[in-house]
Amino acid sequence: MKNILPIILLASLTISCTTKQNNSDKTMNHIDHLLSQMTLKEKIAQLNLITALDDYNNPLENVEDKVRNGEVGHILKSNGVKNNFYLQKIAIEESRLGIPIMFQEDVIHGYKTAFPGPLAEAASWNLERIEQTAAAAAKEATASGIQLTYAPMVDITRDPRWGRIVEGAGEDPYLGSLIAKARVKGFQGDNLADSSTLMACAKHFLGYGDAMAGIDYNIGDFSERELREIYLPPFKAAIESGVGSMMVAYSAIDGVPATANKWLMQDLLRDELGFDGIVISDWRTVSNLVKTGVATNNKDATHQAIEAGLDIDMVSELYVQNLEELVNEGKVDIKLIDKAVRRVLKAKTDLGLFDDPYVYFDSVREKKWVMHPSHLELSRKAARESMVLLKNARLSGQEKHLLPLSKSVNSIAVIGPLATRQKDLLSWWAANHSQADKNDVVSLLHGIKAAVSSSTKVTYTEGIILEGFEKKGLELIPAAIKAAKQADVVILALGEEYWMSGEGGSISDITLPGAQPELVEALAQTGKPVVAVLINGRPFDIRKTVESFDAVLEAWQPGTMGGYAIADILFGDFNPCGKLPVTFPQNTGQIPIFYNIKRGSHDFEGIDLKDRYKNNYLDITHKPLFPFGFGLSYTTFEYSNLRVNTDTDIPTVGIKVTNSGKVDGFEVVQLYIKDIVTQVATPHKQLKGFERIFLKAGESKVVTFNITDDKLSYIGKELKPLIEAGEFEIMVGGNSEELLKVVYIRK
Ligand code: BGC
């Protein structure tokens, strides 16, 4: 008999969902029983994750045979009910033990319905929405034959040159941790055995975001203090939320690549953090150990990885090639392999794959949920909540600001190549890994045309050619100037092509690519009101754009419904409320720049050429272009009455927030704390709480935060969390720079 547990083989691809049950005793017995039947080869197969497509997404041919021969436990880049049902059927019916395959994929910001990229979504500070988009992505992906997603990416980074900044939640460990939790919760739901939830995978453990000089795959070098203060918290949060798996980083800790790092995977991850899920390598990181020069050959690399605690080898297929020999030679203890296999079998059991290996292959469900209208609506909501209004000047001599625009304006000149692009509105994974179809994406021009009145004349001019970094299409600028001059208002799309950020998307200069700076300069001369809409994955040096134009909207890479979402904001159907999850530098030279910098020995303010002994540059302000937490609204919020209350068991801080403008709106009220005297240098301020509130025009609300000990603790000299008595500066406001302050004394 091929199968250990009875399974119902379904003849057609139209298989209805069955309810799966999870019983932990039964699980353990079943795993023991299964393990006792497995040969060493079959065990190693469970640690082998192969890909159905190569590095450049070309199909590989021998996948089927590997499944048939029982050499594979997991497959990535194989999607769709039809494909995966077919492969699963081979695994179940033709391999000796019929152990189901686990299909894994990068479902990072949606599946076929693309949501805004993760950095963009972080700008919403809307944890509930973030959980919803992850849950919707899970619903689509599981309906399409996938069980595990390589998300959330929880790497903190402070370098916009690094293309993968687009995949994370920005620069702050506190916000990053809450978003990590929301995403894990969204993907996994309450029960992994539910066939519409995905197992999540927090990545990349650890410190990948520190890539030196912003170059992807560069090994960074940071202290254990920085590891614990900055990079670790979101992983901890993911573990607290029950994340089922972890992916190790391409990078190294203290020179030891994560894939071969026992301290990282055993001491820190398993022993200290208590993680008991599966640990997966990144793409060929086992074979990369040879490249890095820490392993003499592939066999040595295999030996180091398994000894260090790596369960699953992604794509290099070195475990299948070398582990058996290493065990037979007595170099690797079989117990180590058994432990890893147990974790894998447990994960497959948790996902319900032993109860019904076909439960994820339901073509009816696939048809129903992929691109479901409710997901498209969710995508639009998430996109507009993530957009950040960076500038909205008053029209000269008027009370009115440039935005929102009237839908019945006479004429609009839409300019810029990105205004008609579809794929570039998708963030890296959806675009490059072709889950989402670019033809489903609503372009900016389409969104604008759909929003305005029938009498509004909308013209479109490319302005320049955006194809890579080269300056192209300068000869198109005069036509753009002419179009601008003939219109009442200009909507100018600026930014980057989708492939410029994302993996391997490192850039050395964050000015707008191609001839866009020239286009900005030319349109600035027209004197016309211009709304600049930025479509990009990472912060850019947009000083010139901000200086030149009256309104600037950071729309990011907003996903499938991008064009509609941007138009919702431009024409006032939605009041912008996003806040930057990352600092926008003035220029490339300011990088790394982040709000929670530690206090140094000198003052940190002003440019005064007569007083050079400051913690500043001489040629530029130390301030960013836009600080962390910043974002405007069509209304204004006033903060007053900041008070600490120590009469309660847990002290609280309260602040009155008033919507002092004329329209209703959301505001993200942010709490920052500074411990005034600490054993080691600590930041000027750190985000320790926030609340996203809705206030009607004229309405006020008192927002209260508990000052719990965890908000006051820091990592002391001994690298352990510490809470001390003394003075703390409590700061509350609408961004990390404009804050009201009060001192709290902890006895
Ligand atoms: C990336 C991972 C990704 C994996 C599989 C790697 O190159 O670093 O984040 O999950 O490929 O696609």
PDB file of N, CA and C in Angstrom, residues 523-584:
ATOM      1  N   LEU A 523       9.085  71.181 -17.033  1.00  0.00           N
ATOM      2  CA  LEU A 523       7.691  71.465 -16.660  1.00  0.00           C
ATOM      3  C   LEU A 523       7.613  72.524 -15.566  1.00  0.00           C
ATOM      4  N   ALA A 524       8.667  72.584 -14.761  1.00  0.00           N
ATOM      5  CA  ALA A 524       8.687  73.603 -13.706  1.00  0.00           C
ATOM      6  C   ALA A 524       8.664  75.007 -14.321  1.00  0.00           C
ATOM      7  N   GLN A 525       9.241  75.127 -15.516  1.00  0.00           N
ATOM      8  CA  GLN A 525       9.305  76.445 -16.178  1.00  0.00           C
ATOM      9  C   GLN A 525       7.946  76.906 -16.710  1.00  0.00           C
ATOM     10  N   THR A 526       7.010  75.977 -16.874  1.00  0.00           N
ATOM     11  CA  THR A 526       5.745  76.350 -17.511  1.00  0.00           C
ATOM     12  C   THR A 526       4.870  77.212 -16.603  1.00  0.00           C
ATOM     13  N   GLY A 527       5.126  77.151 -15.311  1.00  0.00           N
ATOM     14  CA  GLY A 527       4.320  77.923 -14.368  1.00  0.00           C
ATOM     15  C   GLY A 527       2.921  77.340 -14.172  1.00  0.00           C
ATOM     16  N   LYS A 528       2.657  76.206 -14.759  1.00  0.00           N
ATOM     17  CA  LYS A 528       1.343  75.556 -14.614  1.00  0.00           C
ATOM     18  C   LYS A 528       1.266  74.813 -13.282  1.00  0.00           C
ATOM     19  N   PRO A 529       0.069  74.673 -12.732  1.00  0.00           N
ATOM     20  CA  PRO A 529      -0.023  73.834 -11.531  1.00  0.00           C
ATOM     21  C   PRO A 529       0.255  72.370 -11.897  1.00  0.00           C
ATOM     22  N   VAL A 530       1.208  71.784 -11.203  1.00  0.00           N
ATOM     23  CA  VAL A 530       1.595  70.399 -11.510  1.00  0.00           C
ATOM     24  C   VAL A 530       1.441  69.538 -10.264  1.00  0.00           C
ATOM     25  N   VAL A 531       0.779  68.394 -10.445  1.00  0.00           N
ATOM     26  CA  VAL A 531       0.705  67.387  -9.378  1.00  0.00           C
ATOM     27  C   VAL A 531       1.657  66.269  -9.786  1.00  0.00           C
ATOM     28  N   ALA A 532       2.699  66.051  -8.989  1.00  0.00           N
ATOM     29  CA  ALA A 532       3.620  64.952  -9.295  1.00  0.00           C
ATOM     30  C   ALA A 532       3.146  63.706  -8.566  1.00  0.00           C
ATOM     31  N   VAL A 533       2.994  62.618  -9.324  1.00  0.00           N
ATOM     32  CA  VAL A 533       2.591  61.334  -8.727  1.00  0.00           C
ATOM     33  C   VAL A 533       3.774  60.391  -8.855  1.00  0.00           C
ATOM     34  N   LEU A 534       4.276  59.938  -7.725  1.00  0.00           N
ATOM     35  CA  LEU A 534       5.463  59.081  -7.742  1.00  0.00           C
ATOM     36  C   LEU A 534       5.070  57.617  -7.740  1.00  0.00           C
ATOM     37  N   ILE A 535       5.598  56.886  -8.724  1.00  0.00           N
ATOM     38  CA  ILE A 535       5.326  55.450  -8.807  1.00  0.00           C
ATOM     39  C   ILE A 535       6.671  54.750  -8.665  1.00  0.00           C
ATOM     40  N   ASN A 536       6.925  54.256  -7.490  1.00  0.00           N
ATOM     41  CA  ASN A 536       8.260  53.740  -7.197  1.00  0.00           C
ATOM     42  C   ASN A 536       8.218  52.817  -5.987  1.00  0.00           C
ATOM     43  N   GLY A 537       9.257  51.975  -5.879  1.00  0.00           N
ATOM     44  CA  GLY A 537       9.288  51.030  -4.765  1.00  0.00           C
ATOM     45  C   GLY A 537      10.057  51.542  -3.575  1.00  0.00           C
ATOM     46  N   ARG A 538      10.961  52.480  -3.799  1.00  0.00           N
ATOM     47  CA  ARG A 538      11.907  52.919  -2.767  1.00  0.00           C
ATOM     48  C   ARG A 538      11.942  54.445  -2.687  1.00  0.00           C
ATOM     49  N   PRO A 539      12.459  55.004  -1.604  1.00  0.00           N
ATOM     50  CA  PRO A 539      12.623  56.453  -1.563  1.00  0.00           C
ATOM     51  C   PRO A 539      13.609  56.929  -2.627  1.00  0.00           C
ATOM     52  N   PHE A 540      13.287  58.041  -3.244  1.00  0.00           N
ATOM     53  CA  PHE A 540      14.187  58.678  -4.211  1.00  0.00           C
ATOM     54  C   PHE A 540      14.573  60.060  -3.710  1.00  0.00           C
ATOM     55  N   ASP A 541      15.605  60.611  -4.323  1.00  0.00           N
ATOM     56  CA  ASP A 541      15.949  62.016  -4.074  1.00  0.00           C
ATOM     57  C   ASP A 541      14.995  62.830  -4.949  1.00  0.00           C
ATOM     58  N   ILE A 542      13.972  63.372  -4.321  1.00  0.00           N
ATOM     59  CA  ILE A 542      12.944  64.090  -5.083  1.00  0.00           C
ATOM     60  C   ILE A 542      12.940  65.571  -4.714  1.00  0.00           C
ATOM     61  N   ARG A 543      14.096  66.070  -4.302  1.00  0.00           N
ATOM     62  CA  ARG A 543      14.155  67.482  -3.888  1.00  0.00           C
ATOM     63  C   ARG A 543      13.647  68.416  -4.978  1.00  0.00           C
ATOM     64  N   LYS A 544      14.134  68.191  -6.189  1.00  0.00           N
ATOM     65  CA  LYS A 544      13.793  69.077  -7.297  1.00  0.00           C
ATOM     66  C   LYS A 544      12.280  69.029  -7.578  1.00  0.00           C
ATOM     67  N   THR A 545      11.733  67.833  -7.524  1.00  0.00           N
ATOM     68  CA  THR A 545      10.298  67.658  -7.771  1.00  0.00           C
ATOM     69  C   THR A 545       9.490  68.413  -6.720  1.00  0.00           C
ATOM     70  N   VAL A 546       9.906  68.272  -5.484  1.00  0.00           N
ATOM     71  CA  VAL A 546       9.176  68.905  -4.381  1.00  0.00           C
ATOM     72  C   VAL A 546       9.302  70.426  -4.449  1.00  0.00           C
ATOM     73  N   GLU A 547      10.501  70.858  -4.803  1.00  0.00           N
ATOM     74  CA  GLU A 547      10.752  72.297  -4.929  1.00  0.00           C
ATOM     75  C   GLU A 547       9.925  72.894  -6.082  1.00  0.00           C
ATOM     76  N   SER A 548       9.820  72.129  -7.166  1.00  0.00           N
ATOM     77  CA  SER A 548       9.240  72.676  -8.398  1.00  0.00           C
ATOM     78  C   SER A 548       7.724  72.677  -8.432  1.00  0.00           C
ATOM     79  N   PHE A 549       7.100  71.711  -7.790  1.00  0.00           N
ATOM     80  CA  PHE A 549       5.665  71.535  -7.994  1.00  0.00           C
ATOM     81  C   PHE A 549       4.868  71.726  -6.706  1.00  0.00           C
ATOM     82  N   ASP A 550       3.600  72.047  -6.884  1.00  0.00           N
ATOM     83  CA  ASP A 550       2.768  72.377  -5.731  1.00  0.00           C
ATOM     84  C   ASP A 550       2.222  71.160  -4.996  1.00  0.00           C
ATOM     85  N   ALA A 551       2.103  70.055  -5.699  1.00  0.00           N
ATOM     86  CA  ALA A 551       1.581  68.870  -5.010  1.00  0.00           C
ATOM     87  C   ALA A 551       2.404  67.646  -5.406  1.00  0.00           C
ATOM     88  N   VAL A 552       2.708  66.824  -4.398  1.00  0.00           N
ATOM     89  CA  VAL A 552       3.470  65.594  -4.645  1.00  0.00           C
ATOM     90  C   VAL A 552       2.816  64.461  -3.862  1.00  0.00           C
ATOM     91  N   LEU A 553       2.443  63.433  -4.596  1.00  0.00           N
ATOM     92  CA  LEU A 553       1.822  62.266  -3.960  1.00  0.00           C
ATOM     93  C   LEU A 553       2.721  61.056  -4.154  1.00  0.00           C
ATOM     94  N   GLU A 554       3.130  60.425  -3.055  1.00  0.00           N
ATOM     95  CA  GLU A 554       3.877  59.169  -3.152  1.00  0.00           C
ATOM     96  C   GLU A 554       2.851  58.048  -3.280  1.00  0.00           C
ATOM     97  N   ALA A 555       2.740  57.510  -4.506  1.00  0.00           N
ATOM     98  CA  ALA A 555       1.726  56.462  -4.746  1.00  0.00           C
ATOM     99  C   ALA A 555       2.342  55.065  -4.688  1.00  0.00           C
ATOM    100  N   TRP A 556       3.647  54.966  -4.611  1.00  0.00           N
ATOM    101  CA  TRP A 556       4.388  53.693  -4.577  1.00  0.00           C
ATOM    102  C   TRP A 556       4.058  52.838  -5.808  1.00  0.00           C
ATOM    103  N   GLN A 557       4.227  51.530  -5.627  1.00  0.00           N
ATOM    104  CA  GLN A 557       3.776  50.590  -6.672  1.00  0.00           C
ATOM    105  C   GLN A 557       2.484  49.997  -6.124  1.00  0.00           C
ATOM    106  N   PRO A 558       1.354  50.550  -6.562  1.00  0.00           N
ATOM    107  CA  PRO A 558       0.112  50.339  -5.817  1.00  0.00           C
ATOM    108  C   PRO A 558      -0.678  49.064  -6.136  1.00  0.00           C
ATOM    109  N   GLY A 559      -0.228  48.296  -7.143  1.00  0.00           N
ATOM    110  CA  GLY A 559      -0.906  47.030  -7.402  1.00  0.00           C
ATOM    111  C   GLY A 559      -1.990  47.123  -8.465  1.00  0.00           C
ATOM    112  N   THR A 560      -2.784  46.061  -8.533  1.00  0.00           N
ATOM    113  CA  THR A 560      -3.749  45.880  -9.624  1.00  0.00           C
ATOM    114  C   THR A 560      -4.674  47.077  -9.818  1.00  0.00           C
ATOM    115  N   MET A 561      -5.140  47.653  -8.743  1.00  0.00           N
ATOM    116  CA  MET A 561      -6.140  48.724  -8.857  1.00  0.00           C
ATOM    117  C   MET A 561      -5.499  50.112  -8.741  1.00  0.00           C
ATOM    118  N   GLY A 562      -4.191  50.149  -8.961  1.00  0.00           N
ATOM    119  CA  GLY A 562      -3.413  51.368  -8.742  1.00  0.00           C
ATOM    120  C   GLY A 562      -4.009  52.633  -9.335  1.00  0.00           C
ATOM    121  N   GLY A 563      -4.344  52.611 -10.608  1.00  0.00           N
ATOM    122  CA  GLY A 563      -4.834  53.817 -11.281  1.00  0.00           C
ATOM    123  C   GLY A 563      -6.092  54.363 -10.641  1.00  0.00           C
ATOM    124  N   TYR A 564      -6.999  53.474 -10.272  1.00  0.00           N
ATOM    125  CA  TYR A 564      -8.231  53.929  -9.600  1.00  0.00           C
ATOM    126  C   TYR A 564      -7.900  54.522  -8.229  1.00  0.00           C
ATOM    127  N   ALA A 565      -7.004  53.841  -7.522  1.00  0.00           N
ATOM    128  CA  ALA A 565      -6.685  54.288  -6.156  1.00  0.00           C
ATOM    129  C   ALA A 565      -6.045  55.678  -6.178  1.00  0.00           C
ATOM    130  N   ILE A 566      -5.148  55.898  -7.145  1.00  0.00           N
ATOM    131  CA  ILE A 566      -4.500  57.219  -7.222  1.00  0.00           C
ATOM    132  C   ILE A 566      -5.565  58.278  -7.538  1.00  0.00           C
ATOM    133  N   ALA A 567      -6.446  57.948  -8.483  1.00  0.00           N
ATOM    134  CA  ALA A 567      -7.493  58.912  -8.857  1.00  0.00           C
ATOM    135  C   ALA A 567      -8.421  59.188  -7.675  1.00  0.00           C
ATOM    136  N   ASP A 568      -8.679  58.174  -6.861  1.00  0.00           N
ATOM    137  CA  ASP A 568      -9.515  58.392  -5.669  1.00  0.00           C
ATOM    138  C   ASP A 568      -8.935  59.526  -4.826  1.00  0.00           C
ATOM    139  N   ILE A 569      -7.613  59.542  -4.739  1.00  0.00           N
ATOM    140  CA  ILE A 569      -6.970  60.586  -3.924  1.00  0.00           C
ATOM    141  C   ILE A 569      -6.921  61.918  -4.674  1.00  0.00           C
ATOM    142  N   LEU A 570      -6.492  61.854  -5.929  1.00  0.00           N
ATOM    143  CA  LEU A 570      -6.326  63.119  -6.670  1.00  0.00           C
ATOM    144  C   LEU A 570      -7.626  63.907  -6.751  1.00  0.00           C
ATOM    145  N   PHE A 571      -8.749  63.192  -6.862  1.00  0.00           N
ATOM    146  CA  PHE A 571     -10.021  63.905  -7.051  1.00  0.00           C
ATOM    147  C   PHE A 571     -10.884  63.920  -5.775  1.00  0.00           C
ATOM    148  N   GLY A 572     -10.252  63.595  -4.648  1.00  0.00           N
ATOM    149  CA  GLY A 572     -10.904  63.825  -3.369  1.00  0.00           C
ATOM    150  C   GLY A 572     -11.932  62.792  -2.931  1.00  0.00           C
ATOM    151  N   ASP A 573     -12.002  61.638  -3.613  1.00  0.00           N
ATOM    152  CA  ASP A 573     -12.912  60.601  -3.111  1.00  0.00           C
ATOM    153  C   ASP A 573     -12.340  59.927  -1.871  1.00  0.00           C
ATOM    154  N   PHE A 574     -11.055  60.088  -1.692  1.00  0.00           N
ATOM    155  CA  PHE A 574     -10.426  59.512  -0.504  1.00  0.00           C
ATOM    156  C   PHE A 574      -9.402  60.508   0.017  1.00  0.00           C
ATOM    157  N   ASN A 575      -9.452  60.748   1.313  1.00  0.00           N
ATOM    158  CA  ASN A 575      -8.536  61.693   1.944  1.00  0.00           C
ATOM    159  C   ASN A 575      -7.240  60.958   2.309  1.00  0.00           C
ATOM    160  N   PRO A 576      -6.105  61.360   1.751  1.00  0.00           N
ATOM    161  CA  PRO A 576      -4.868  60.605   1.987  1.00  0.00           C
ATOM    162  C   PRO A 576      -4.502  60.534   3.466  1.00  0.00           C
ATOM    163  N   CYS A 577      -3.951  59.377   3.863  1.00  0.00           N
ATOM    164  CA  CYS A 577      -3.655  59.202   5.287  1.00  0.00           C
ATOM    165  C   CYS A 577      -2.398  58.373   5.528  1.00  0.00           C
ATOM    166  N   GLY A 578      -1.661  58.043   4.463  1.00  0.00           N
ATOM    167  CA  GLY A 578      -0.445  57.248   4.640  1.00  0.00           C
ATOM    168  C   GLY A 578       0.650  58.054   5.314  1.00  0.00           C
ATOM    169  N   LYS A 579       1.527  57.343   6.003  1.00  0.00           N
ATOM    170  CA  LYS A 579       2.664  57.972   6.693  1.00  0.00           C
ATOM    171  C   LYS A 579       3.913  57.167   6.351  1.00  0.00           C
ATOM    172  N   LEU A 580       5.006  57.861   6.087  1.00  0.00           N
ATOM    173  CA  LEU A 580       6.209  57.173   5.621  1.00  0.00           C
ATOM    174  C   LEU A 580       6.744  56.167   6.646  1.00  0.00           C
ATOM    175  N   PRO A 581       6.967  54.927   6.202  1.00  0.00           N
ATOM    176  CA  PRO A 581       7.573  53.942   7.104  1.00  0.00           C
ATOM    177  C   PRO A 581       9.096  53.968   6.987  1.00  0.00           C
ATOM    178  N   VAL A 582       9.580  54.946   6.239  1.00  0.00           N
ATOM    179  CA  VAL A 582      11.004  55.030   5.972  1.00  0.00           C
ATOM    180  C   VAL A 582      11.340  56.499   5.708  1.00  0.00           C
ATOM    181  N   THR A 583      12.515  56.914   6.122  1.00  0.00           N
ATOM    182  CA  THR A 583      12.951  58.293   5.924  1.00  0.00           C
ATOM    183  C   THR A 583      13.255  58.550   4.453  1.00  0.00           C
ATOM    184  N   PHE A 584      12.868  59.697   3.951  1.00  0.00           N
ATOM    185  CA  PHE A 584      13.251  60.084   2.586  1.00  0.00           C
ATOM    186  C   PHE A 584      14.458  61.010   2.684  1.00  0.00           C
TER     187      PHE A 584
END
